[in-house]
CSV table of C-alpha atoms in Angstrom, one decimal:
chain,number,residue,atom,x,y,z
A,12,MET,CA,-88.5,-46.1,105.7
A,13,LYS,CA,-87.0,-48.8,107.9
A,14,LYS,CA,-89.8,-51.1,107.0
A,15,ILE,CA,-89.2,-50.6,103.3
A,16,PHE,CA,-85.5,-51.2,103.7
A,17,LEU,CA,-86.1,-54.4,105.8
A,18,GLY,CA,-88.6,-55.7,103.2
A,19,LEU,CA,-86.1,-55.1,100.4
A,20,LEU,CA,-83.3,-56.8,102.4
A,21,LEU,CA,-85.5,-59.8,103.1
A,22,SER,CA,-86.6,-60.1,99.5
A,23,PHE,CA,-82.9,-60.0,98.3
A,24,ALA,CA,-81.9,-62.6,100.9
A,25,PHE,CA,-84.7,-64.9,99.8
A,26,MET,CA,-83.6,-64.6,96.1
A,27,LEU,CA,-80.1,-65.6,97.1
A,28,ALA,CA,-81.4,-68.4,99.2
A,29,SER,CA,-83.2,-70.3,96.5
A,30,MET,CA,-81.8,-72.5,93.8
A,31,ASP,CA,-81.1,-70.8,90.4
A,32,PHE,CA,-82.6,-73.0,87.7
A,33,ASN,CA,-80.5,-71.2,85.1
A,34,THR,CA,-77.2,-72.4,86.6
A,35,ALA,CA,-78.0,-75.5,88.7
A,36,SER,CA,-76.3,-78.7,87.7
A,37,LYS,CA,-78.2,-81.8,86.9
A,38,GLN,CA,-77.4,-83.3,90.3
A,39,GLU,CA,-78.6,-80.1,92.1
A,40,LEU,CA,-81.8,-80.2,90.1
A,41,MET,CA,-82.3,-83.9,90.9
A,42,SER,CA,-81.9,-83.1,94.6
A,43,ILE,CA,-85.3,-81.5,94.5
A,44,LYS,CA,-88.1,-84.0,95.3
A,45,GLY,CA,-90.2,-84.5,92.1
A,46,ILE,CA,-87.3,-83.9,89.7
A,47,GLY,CA,-85.6,-87.0,88.4
A,48,GLU,CA,-83.0,-87.4,85.7
A,49,LYS,CA,-85.4,-86.8,82.8
A,50,LYS,CA,-86.9,-83.7,84.2
A,51,ALA,CA,-83.5,-82.3,85.2
A,52,GLN,CA,-82.3,-82.9,81.6
A,53,ALA,CA,-85.5,-81.2,80.3
A,54,VAL,CA,-84.6,-78.1,82.4
A,55,ILE,CA,-81.1,-78.1,81.1
A,56,ASP,CA,-82.2,-78.4,77.5
A,57,TYR,CA,-84.9,-75.7,77.9
A,58,ARG,CA,-82.5,-73.2,79.4
A,59,LYS,CA,-80.1,-73.5,76.5
A,60,SER,CA,-82.5,-71.3,74.5
A,61,ASN,CA,-84.7,-69.7,77.3
A,62,LYS,CA,-84.1,-68.0,80.5
A,63,ILE,CA,-85.9,-69.2,83.6
A,64,ASN,CA,-87.0,-65.9,85.3
A,65,ASP,CA,-89.2,-67.5,88.0
A,66,LEU,CA,-90.6,-70.9,88.8
A,67,SER,CA,-93.7,-70.4,86.7
A,68,ASP,CA,-91.5,-70.6,83.6
A,69,LEU,CA,-91.0,-74.3,84.5
A,70,LYS,CA,-94.6,-74.9,83.3
A,71,LYS,CA,-93.4,-74.3,79.8
A,72,ILE,CA,-91.3,-77.5,80.1
A,73,ARG,CA,-93.0,-80.8,79.3
A,74,GLY,CA,-93.7,-82.7,82.6
A,75,PHE,CA,-93.9,-79.6,84.8
A,76,GLY,CA,-97.4,-78.7,85.8
A,77,ASP,CA,-99.0,-76.5,88.5
A,78,LYS,CA,-98.8,-79.2,91.2
A,79,LEU,CA,-95.1,-79.9,90.6
A,80,VAL,CA,-94.1,-76.3,90.4
A,81,LEU,CA,-95.9,-75.6,93.7
A,82,LYS,CA,-94.2,-78.6,95.2
A,83,ILE,CA,-90.8,-77.3,94.1
A,84,LYS,CA,-91.6,-73.8,95.4
A,85,ASN,CA,-92.4,-75.2,98.9
A,86,SER,CA,-89.6,-77.8,99.0
A,87,LYS,CA,-86.8,-77.3,101.5
A,88,GLU,CA,-84.3,-78.4,98.8
A,89,TYR,CA,-85.2,-75.5,96.6
A,90,ASN,CA,-85.3,-73.0,99.4
A,91,SER,CA,-82.1,-74.1,101.1
A,92,LYS,CA,-79.8,-73.5,98.2
């Protein structure tokens, strides 16, 4: 039981520790290596009519492929927010 609780607690902490692409400002998005002004704006435009539930949803946005999404997932900028 303790292991399950600890696992849930760590999962919750990780979710809070990563950047929320649904609410991040353009500047916050641009702080992630690989996301410049155009890609940050593309995220903002996309989320006006779509919810970003996880990083794989970024692949639906032009300019975001597997390599970039993996790079974002592993970036300290994404994980430190």
